CSV table of N, CA and C in Angstrom, one decimal:
chain,number,residue,atom,x,y,z
K,587,UNK,N,24.1,-177.8,44.2
K,587,UNK,CA,24.7,-177.6,45.5
K,587,UNK,C,24.5,-178.9,46.3
K,588,UNK,N,25.6,-179.2,47.0
K,588,UNK,CA,25.6,-180.4,47.9
K,588,UNK,C,24.6,-180.2,49.1
K,589,UNK,N,23.9,-181.3,49.4
K,589,UNK,CA,23.0,-181.3,50.5
K,589,UNK,C,23.7,-180.9,51.8
K,590,UNK,N,23.2,-180.0,52.6
K,590,UNK,CA,23.9,-179.6,53.9
K,590,UNK,C,24.0,-180.7,54.9
K,591,UNK,N,23.1,-181.7,54.7
K,591,UNK,CA,23.1,-182.9,55.7
K,591,UNK,C,24.3,-183.8,55.4
K,592,UNK,N,24.9,-183.6,54.3
K,592,UNK,CA,26.1,-184.5,54.0
K,592,UNK,C,27.2,-184.0,54.8
K,593,UNK,N,27.7,-184.9,55.7
K,593,UNK,CA,28.7,-184.4,56.7
K,593,UNK,C,30.0,-184.0,56.1
K,594,UNK,N,30.3,-184.3,54.8
K,594,UNK,CA,31.4,-183.8,54.3
K,594,UNK,C,31.3,-182.5,53.7
K,595,UNK,N,30.1,-182.0,53.7
K,595,UNK,CA,29.7,-180.7,53.0
K,595,UNK,C,30.0,-179.5,54.0
K,596,UNK,N,29.4,-179.5,55.1
K,596,UNK,CA,29.5,-178.5,56.1
K,596,UNK,C,29.7,-179.1,57.5
K,597,UNK,N,30.6,-178.7,58.2
K,597,UNK,CA,30.8,-179.2,59.6
K,597,UNK,C,31.2,-178.1,60.5
K,598,UNK,N,31.1,-176.9,60.1
K,598,UNK,CA,31.4,-175.8,61.0
K,598,UNK,C,30.5,-174.6,60.7
K,599,UNK,N,29.9,-174.0,61.7
K,599,UNK,CA,29.0,-172.9,61.5
K,599,UNK,C,29.6,-171.7,60.7
K,600,UNK,N,30.9,-171.6,60.8
K,600,UNK,CA,31.6,-170.5,60.2
K,600,UNK,C,31.5,-170.6,58.7
K,601,UNK,N,31.1,-171.8,58.1
K,601,UNK,CA,31.0,-171.9,56.7
K,601,UNK,C,29.7,-171.4,56.3
K,602,UNK,N,28.7,-171.2,57.2
K,602,UNK,CA,27.3,-170.8,56.8
K,602,UNK,C,26.9,-169.4,57.5
K,603,UNK,N,27.5,-169.1,58.7
K,603,UNK,CA,27.2,-168.0,59.4
K,603,UNK,C,28.3,-167.0,59.5
K,604,UNK,N,27.8,-165.7,59.8
K,604,UNK,CA,28.8,-164.7,60.0
K,604,UNK,C,29.6,-164.8,61.3
K,605,UNK,N,30.7,-164.2,61.4
K,605,UNK,CA,31.5,-164.2,62.6
K,605,UNK,C,30.7,-163.5,63.6
K,606,UNK,N,30.6,-164.1,64.9
K,606,UNK,CA,29.8,-163.4,65.9
K,606,UNK,C,28.4,-164.1,66.0
K,607,UNK,N,28.1,-164.8,65.0
K,607,UNK,CA,26.7,-165.5,65.1
K,607,UNK,C,26.8,-167.0,65.7
K,608,UNK,N,28.0,-167.3,66.0
K,608,UNK,CA,28.2,-168.7,66.7
K,608,UNK,C,29.2,-168.6,67.8
K,609,UNK,N,29.2,-169.6,68.7
K,609,UNK,CA,30.2,-169.7,69.7
K,609,UNK,C,31.4,-170.4,69.3
K,610,UNK,N,32.5,-170.2,70.0
K,610,UNK,CA,33.7,-171.0,69.7
K,610,UNK,C,34.2,-171.7,70.9
K,611,UNK,N,34.4,-173.0,70.8
K,611,UNK,CA,34.9,-173.8,71.9
K,611,UNK,C,36.3,-174.3,71.6
K,612,UNK,N,37.0,-174.6,72.6
K,612,UNK,CA,38.5,-174.9,72.3
K,612,UNK,C,38.6,-176.3,71.8
K,613,UNK,N,37.6,-177.2,71.8
K,613,UNK,CA,37.6,-178.5,71.2
K,613,UNK,C,36.2,-179.1,71.2
K,614,UNK,N,36.0,-180.2,70.5
K,614,UNK,CA,34.7,-180.9,70.6
K,614,UNK,C,34.5,-181.3,72.0
K,615,UNK,N,33.3,-181.1,72.5
K,615,UNK,CA,32.9,-181.5,73.8
K,615,UNK,C,31.5,-182.2,73.8
K,616,UNK,N,31.1,-182.8,74.9
K,616,UNK,CA,29.8,-183.4,75.0
K,616,UNK,C,28.7,-182.4,75.0
K,617,UNK,N,29.0,-181.1,75.5
K,617,UNK,CA,28.0,-180.1,75.5
K,617,UNK,C,27.5,-179.7,74.2
K,618,UNK,N,28.3,-180.0,73.1
K,618,UNK,CA,27.8,-179.7,71.8
K,618,UNK,C,27.7,-180.9,71.0
K,619,UNK,N,26.7,-181.0,70.1
K,619,UNK,CA,26.5,-182.2,69.4
K,619,UNK,C,26.4,-181.8,67.8
K,620,UNK,N,26.8,-182.7,67.0
K,620,UNK,CA,26.6,-182.4,65.6
K,620,UNK,C,25.2,-182.5,65.2
K,621,UNK,N,24.6,-181.5,64.5
K,621,UNK,CA,23.2,-181.6,64.1
K,621,UNK,C,23.3,-181.8,62.5
K,622,UNK,N,22.9,-183.0,62.1
K,622,UNK,CA,23.1,-183.3,60.7
K,622,UNK,C,22.1,-182.5,59.8
K,623,UNK,N,21.0,-182.0,60.4
K,623,UNK,CA,20.1,-181.1,59.5
K,623,UNK,C,20.7,-179.8,59.3
K,624,UNK,N,21.5,-179.3,60.3
K,624,UNK,CA,22.1,-178.0,60.2
K,624,UNK,C,23.4,-178.1,59.5
K,625,UNK,N,24.1,-179.2,59.7
K,625,UNK,CA,25.5,-179.4,59.2
K,625,UNK,C,26.6,-178.9,60.1
K,626,UNK,N,26.3,-178.6,61.3
K,626,UNK,CA,27.4,-178.2,62.2
K,626,UNK,C,26.9,-178.5,63.7
K,627,UNK,N,27.8,-178.2,64.6
K,627,UNK,CA,27.6,-178.6,66.1
K,627,UNK,C,26.7,-177.4,66.7
K,628,UNK,N,25.9,-177.8,67.6
K,628,UNK,CA,25.0,-176.9,68.4
K,628,UNK,C,25.2,-177.2,69.9
K,629,UNK,N,25.3,-176.2,70.6
K,629,UNK,CA,25.4,-176.3,72.1
K,629,UNK,C,24.0,-176.8,72.6
K,630,UNK,N,24.1,-177.8,73.4
K,630,UNK,CA,22.9,-178.5,73.9
K,630,UNK,C,22.1,-177.6,74.8
K,631,UNK,N,22.8,-176.7,75.7
K,631,UNK,CA,22.0,-175.9,76.6
K,631,UNK,C,21.5,-174.6,75.9
K,632,UNK,N,22.3,-173.9,75.2
K,632,UNK,CA,22.0,-172.6,74.6
K,632,UNK,C,21.3,-172.7,73.2
K,633,UNK,N,21.6,-173.8,72.5
K,633,UNK,CA,21.1,-173.9,71.1
K,633,UNK,C,21.9,-173.2,70.2
K,634,UNK,N,23.1,-172.6,70.6
K,634,UNK,CA,23.9,-171.8,69.7
K,634,UNK,C,24.8,-172.7,68.8
K,635,UNK,N,24.9,-172.3,67.5
K,635,UNK,CA,25.9,-173.0,66.7
K,635,UNK,C,27.2,-172.9,67.3
K,636,UNK,N,28.1,-173.9,67.2
K,636,UNK,CA,29.3,-173.9,67.9
K,636,UNK,C,30.5,-174.4,67.0
K,637,UNK,N,31.5,-173.6,66.8
K,637,UNK,CA,32.7,-174.1,66.2
K,637,UNK,C,33.7,-174.6,67.3
K,638,UNK,N,34.3,-175.8,67.0
K,638,UNK,CA,35.1,-176.4,68.0
K,638,UNK,C,36.6,-176.4,67.7
K,639,UNK,N,37.0,-175.6,66.7
K,639,UNK,CA,38.3,-175.5,66.3
K,639,UNK,C,38.7,-174.0,66.2
K,640,UNK,N,39.2,-173.3,67.2
K,640,UNK,CA,39.5,-172.0,67.2
K,640,UNK,C,40.5,-171.6,66.1
K,641,UNK,N,41.4,-172.5,65.8
K,641,UNK,CA,42.4,-172.1,64.7
K,641,UNK,C,41.7,-172.1,63.4
K,642,UNK,N,40.6,-172.8,63.3
K,642,UNK,CA,39.9,-172.8,61.9
K,642,UNK,C,39.3,-171.4,61.6
K,643,UNK,N,38.8,-170.7,62.6
K,643,UNK,CA,38.1,-169.5,62.4
K,643,UNK,C,38.9,-168.3,62.9
K,644,UNK,N,40.1,-168.5,63.5
K,644,UNK,CA,41.0,-167.4,64.0
K,644,UNK,C,40.4,-166.6,65.1
K,645,UNK,N,39.6,-167.3,66.0
K,645,UNK,CA,39.1,-166.6,67.1
K,645,UNK,C,39.3,-167.5,68.4
K,646,UNK,N,39.6,-166.8,69.5
K,646,UNK,CA,39.7,-167.6,70.7
K,646,UNK,C,38.4,-168.1,71.2
K,647,UNK,N,38.3,-169.1,72.0
K,647,UNK,CA,37.0,-169.6,72.5
K,647,UNK,C,36.3,-168.5,73.2
K,648,UNK,N,34.9,-168.5,72.9
K,648,UNK,CA,34.0,-167.4,73.4
K,648,UNK,C,32.6,-167.7,73.1
K,649,UNK,N,31.7,-167.1,73.9
K,649,UNK,CA,30.2,-167.3,73.7
K,649,UNK,C,29.8,-166.1,72.8
K,650,UNK,N,30.2,-166.0,71.7
K,650,UNK,CA,29.9,-164.8,70.8
K,650,UNK,C,28.4,-164.8,70.4
K,651,UNK,N,27.9,-166.0,70.0
K,651,UNK,CA,26.6,-166.0,69.5
K,651,UNK,C,25.5,-166.2,70.6
K,652,UNK,N,25.9,-166.9,71.6
K,652,UNK,CA,24.8,-167.2,72.7
K,652,UNK,C,24.8,-166.1,73.7
K,653,UNK,N,26.0,-165.5,74.1
K,653,UNK,CA,26.0,-164.5,75.1
K,653,UNK,C,26.4,-163.1,74.7
K,654,UNK,N,26.6,-163.0,73.4
K,654,UNK,CA,27.0,-161.7,72.9
K,654,UNK,C,28.3,-161.1,73.3
K,655,UNK,N,29.3,-162.1,73.6
K,655,UNK,CA,30.7,-161.7,73.9
K,655,UNK,C,31.2,-160.9,72.7
K,656,UNK,N,31.8,-159.7,73.0
K,656,UNK,CA,32.3,-158.9,71.9
K,656,UNK,C,33.4,-159.7,71.2
K,657,UNK,N,33.5,-159.6,69.9
K,657,UNK,CA,34.5,-160.1,69.1
K,657,UNK,C,35.8,-159.4,69.4
K,658,UNK,N,36.9,-160.0,69.5
K,658,UNK,CA,38.2,-159.3,69.7
K,658,UNK,C,38.6,-158.6,68.4
K,659,UNK,N,39.2,-157.4,68.6
K,659,UNK,CA,39.6,-156.6,67.4
K,659,UNK,C,40.8,-157.4,66.8
K,660,UNK,N,41.1,-156.9,65.5
K,660,UNK,CA,42.2,-157.5,64.8
K,660,UNK,C,43.5,-157.2,65.6
K,661,UNK,N,43.6,-156.2,66.3
K,661,UNK,CA,44.9,-155.8,67.0
K,661,UNK,C,45.1,-156.7,68.2
K,662,UNK,N,44.0,-157.1,68.9
K,662,UNK,CA,44.2,-157.9,70.1
K,662,UNK,C,43.7,-159.3,69.9
K,663,UNK,N,43.5,-159.8,68.7
K,663,UNK,CA,43.1,-161.1,68.4
K,663,UNK,C,44.3,-162.1,68.2
K,664,UNK,N,44.5,-162.9,69.2
K,664,UNK,CA,45.6,-164.0,69.0
K,664,UNK,C,45.2,-164.9,68.0
K,665,UNK,N,46.1,-165.4,67.2
K,665,UNK,CA,45.7,-166.4,66.2
K,665,UNK,C,46.0,-167.8,66.8
K,666,UNK,N,44.8,-168.4,67.1
K,666,UNK,CA,45.0,-169.7,67.7
K,666,UNK,C,45.6,-170.7,66.7
K,667,UNK,N,46.5,-171.5,67.3
K,667,UNK,CA,47.2,-172.5,66.5
K,667,UNK,C,46.7,-173.9,66.8
K,668,UNK,N,46.8,-174.8,65.7
K,668,UNK,CA,46.4,-176.2,66.0
K,668,UNK,C,47.3,-176.8,67.1
K,669,UNK,N,46.7,-177.6,68.0
K,669,UNK,CA,47.5,-178.3,69.0
K,669,UNK,C,47.9,-179.7,68.5
K,670,UNK,N,48.7,-180.3,69.3
K,670,UNK,CA,49.1,-181.7,68.9
K,670,UNK,C,47.8,-182.6,68.9
K,671,UNK,N,46.9,-182.3,69.8
K,671,UNK,CA,45.6,-183.1,69.8
K,671,UNK,C,44.9,-182.9,68.4
K,672,UNK,N,44.9,-181.7,67.9
K,672,UNK,CA,44.2,-181.4,66.6
K,672,UNK,C,44.8,-182.2,65.5
K,673,UNK,N,46.1,-182.7,65.6
K,673,UNK,CA,46.7,-183.4,64.5
K,673,UNK,C,46.5,-184.9,64.5
K,674,UNK,N,45.6,-185.3,65.5
K,674,UNK,CA,45.3,-186.8,65.5
K,674,UNK,C,44.1,-187.0,64.5
K,675,UNK,N,44.2,-187.9,63.7
K,675,UNK,CA,43.2,-188.2,62.7
K,675,UNK,C,42.0,-188.6,63.5
K,676,UNK,N,40.8,-187.8,63.2
K,676,UNK,CA,39.6,-188.2,63.9
K,676,UNK,C,38.9,-189.4,63.5
K,677,UNK,N,38.0,-190.0,64.2
K,677,UNK,CA,37.2,-191.1,63.9
K,677,UNK,C,35.9,-190.6,63.2
K,678,UNK,N,35.5,-189.3,63.3
K,678,UNK,CA,34.3,-188.8,62.9
K,678,UNK,C,34.6,-188.0,61.6
K,679,UNK,N,33.9,-188.3,60.5
K,679,UNK,CA,34.1,-187.7,59.3
K,679,UNK,C,33.8,-186.2,59.3
K,680,UNK,N,32.8,-185.8,60.2
K,680,UNK,CA,32.5,-184.3,60.3
K,680,UNK,C,33.7,-183.5,60.9
K,681,UNK,N,34.7,-184.1,61.4
K,681,UNK,CA,35.9,-183.5,61.9
K,681,UNK,C,37.1,-183.5,60.9
K,682,UNK,N,36.9,-184.1,59.7
K,682,UNK,CA,38.0,-184.3,58.8
K,682,UNK,C,38.5,-183.0,58.3
K,683,UNK,N,37.6,-182.1,57.9
K,683,UNK,CA,38.1,-180.8,57.3
K,683,UNK,C,39.0,-180.1,58.4
K,684,UNK,N,38.5,-180.0,59.6
K,684,UNK,CA,39.3,-179.4,60.6
K,684,UNK,C,40.7,-180.0,60.8
K,685,UNK,N,40.7,-181.3,60.7
K,685,UNK,CA,42.0,-182.1,60.8
K,685,UNK,C,42.9,-181.7,59.6
K,686,UNK,N,42.3,-181.7,58.5
K,686,UNK,CA,43.1,-181.2,57.3
K,686,UNK,C,43.7,-179.8,57.5
K,687,UNK,N,42.8,-178.9,57.9
K,687,UNK,CA,43.3,-177.5,58.1
K,687,UNK,C,44.4,-177.5,59.1
K,688,UNK,N,44.3,-178.3,60.3
K,688,UNK,CA,45.4,-178.3,61.2
K,688,UNK,C,46.7,-178.8,60.6
K,689,UNK,N,46.6,-179.9,59.8
K,689,UNK,CA,47.7,-180.4,59.1
K,689,UNK,C,48.4,-179.3,58.2
K,690,UNK,N,47.6,-178.6,57.5
K,690,UNK,CA,48.2,-177.6,56.6
K,690,UNK,C,48.8,-176.4,57.4
K,691,UNK,N,48.1,-176.1,58.5
K,691,UNK,CA,48.6,-174.9,59.2
K,691,UNK,C,49.9,-175.2,60.0
K,692,UNK,N,50.0,-176.4,60.3
K,692,UNK,CA,51.2,-176.9,61.2
K,692,UNK,C,52.4,-177.3,60.3
K,693,UNK,N,52.2,-177.5,59.0
K,693,UNK,CA,53.3,-178.0,58.2
K,693,UNK,C,54.2,-176.8,57.7
K,694,UNK,N,55.5,-177.0,57.9
K,694,UNK,CA,56.4,-176.0,57.5
K,694,UNK,C,56.2,-175.9,55.9
K,695,UNK,N,56.4,-174.7,55.3
K,695,UNK,CA,56.2,-174.5,53.9
K,695,UNK,C,56.9,-175.5,53.0
K,696,UNK,N,58.2,-175.8,53.4
K,696,UNK,CA,58.9,-176.8,52.5
K,696,UNK,C,58.3,-178.2,52.5
K,697,UNK,N,57.6,-178.5,53.6
K,697,UNK,CA,57.0,-179.8,53.8
K,697,UNK,C,55.5,-179.9,53.5
K,698,UNK,N,54.9,-178.9,53.0
K,698,UNK,CA,53.5,-178.8,52.8
K,698,UNK,C,53.0,-179.9,51.9
K,699,UNK,N,53.6,-180.1,50.7
K,699,UNK,CA,53.2,-181.1,49.7
K,699,UNK,C,53.3,-182.5,50.3
K,700,UNK,N,54.3,-182.8,51.1
K,700,UNK,CA,54.5,-184.1,51.7
K,700,UNK,C,53.5,-184.3,52.8
K,701,UNK,N,53.2,-183.3,53.5
K,701,UNK,CA,52.2,-183.4,54.5
K,701,UNK,C,50.8,-183.6,54.0
K,702,UNK,N,50.4,-182.9,52.9
K,702,UNK,CA,49.2,-183.1,52.3
K,702,UNK,C,49.0,-184.5,51.7
K,703,UNK,N,50.1,-185.0,51.1
K,703,UNK,CA,50.1,-186.3,50.5
K,703,UNK,C,49.8,-187.3,51.6
K,704,UNK,N,50.5,-187.2,52.7
K,704,UNK,CA,50.3,-188.2,53.8
K,704,UNK,C,49.0,-188.1,54.4
K,705,UNK,N,48.5,-186.9,54.6
K,705,UNK,CA,47.2,-186.7,55.1
K,705,UNK,C,46.0,-187.3,54.3
K,706,UNK,N,46.3,-187.1,53.0
K,706,UNK,CA,45.2,-187.6,52.0
K,706,UNK,C,45.3,-189.1,52.2
K,707,UNK,N,46.4,-189.8,52.2
K,707,UNK,CA,46.4,-191.2,52.2
K,707,UNK,C,45.8,-191.7,53.5
K,708,UNK,N,46.2,-191.1,54.6
K,708,UNK,CA,45.6,-191.6,56.0
K,708,UNK,C,44.1,-191.3,56.0
K,709,UNK,N,43.6,-190.2,55.5
K,709,UNK,CA,42.2,-190.0,55.5
K,709,UNK,C,41.4,-190.9,54.6
K,710,UNK,N,42.0,-191.2,53.4
K,710,UNK,CA,41.3,-192.0,52.5
K,710,UNK,C,41.2,-193.4,53.1
K,711,UNK,N,42.2,-193.9,53.8
K,711,UNK,CA,42.2,-195.2,54.4
K,711,UNK,C,41.1,-195.3,55.4
K,712,UNK,N,40.8,-194.2,56.1
K,712,UNK,CA,39.7,-194.2,57.1
K,712,UNK,C,38.3,-193.8,56.6
K,713,UNK,N,38.3,-192.9,55.7
K,713,UNK,CA,37.0,-192.4,55.3
K,713,UNK,C,36.6,-192.6,53.9
K,714,UNK,N,37.5,-193.1,53.1
K,714,UNK,CA,37.3,-193.4,51.7
K,714,UNK,C,37.7,-192.2,50.9
K,715,UNK,N,37.9,-192.5,49.6
K,715,UNK,CA,38.4,-191.5,48.6
K,715,UNK,C,37.4,-190.3,48.4
K,716,UNK,N,36.1,-190.6,48.3
K,716,UNK,CA,35.2,-189.6,48.0
K,716,UNK,C,35.1,-188.5,49.1
K,717,UNK,N,35.0,-189.0,50.3
K,717,UNK,CA,34.8,-188.1,51.5
K,717,UNK,C,36.1,-187.3,51.6
K,718,UNK,N,37.3,-187.9,51.4
K,718,UNK,CA,38.6,-187.2,51.6
K,718,UNK,C,38.7,-186.1,50.5
K,719,UNK,N,38.5,-186.5,49.2
K,719,UNK,CA,38.6,-185.5,48.1
K,719,UNK,C,37.7,-184.3,48.4
K,720,UNK,N,36.5,-184.6,48.8
K,720,UNK,CA,35.5,-183.5,49.0
K,720,UNK,C,36.0,-182.6,50.1
K,721,UNK,N,36.5,-183.2,51.2
K,721,UNK,CA,37.1,-182.4,52.3
K,721,UNK,C,38.3,-181.6,51.8
K,722,UNK,N,39.2,-182.2,51.1
K,722,UNK,CA,40.3,-181.5,50.6
K,722,UNK,C,40.0,-180.3,49.7
K,723,UNK,N,39.0,-180.5,48.8
K,723,UNK,CA,38.6,-179.5,47.9
K,723,UNK,C,38.1,-178.3,48.7
K,724,UNK,N,37.2,-178.6,49.7
K,724,UNK,CA,36.7,-177.5,50.6
K,724,UNK,C,37.8,-176.7,51.3
K,725,UNK,N,38.7,-177.5,51.9
K,725,UNK,CA,39.8,-176.9,52.7
K,725,UNK,C,40.7,-176.1,51.8
K,726,UNK,N,41.1,-176.6,50.6
K,726,UNK,CA,42.1,-175.9,49.7
K,726,UNK,C,41.4,-174.8,48.8
K,727,UNK,N,40.2,-174.7,48.8
K,727,UNK,CA,39.5,-173.6,48.0
K,727,UNK,C,38.9,-172.6,48.9
K,728,UNK,N,38.9,-172.8,50.1
K,728,UNK,CA,38.2,-171.8,51.1
K,728,UNK,C,39.1,-170.6,51.3
């Protein structure tokens, strides 16, 4: 198994924790920092694991883990969609998987292969082939 401190391995608490055991924020903020020992962001004040991409976990922002906010039911759960901001290639490799998910979710079905190819090229140019392939494997097999 890959070491969890490897930033390309885990970058979201949803990959390790059950729904409701972490908070969801609408985007990366200074209030949460990436903890390389845990492999995901943690809220500085509450210590709660924090997902910063609602579209990635299918939950609206909320303090589910830190404040016990009830999870929305399937009937009233809006499916958050990636924003235009989510489609900007990040500078931080820990945000690469979320960016790839945003690209996949926003691409029209007939354009998916082209979008993936372009995303792979852009990511590899910034983060290298190994980090890009690892992130793509996680995204496409999850």
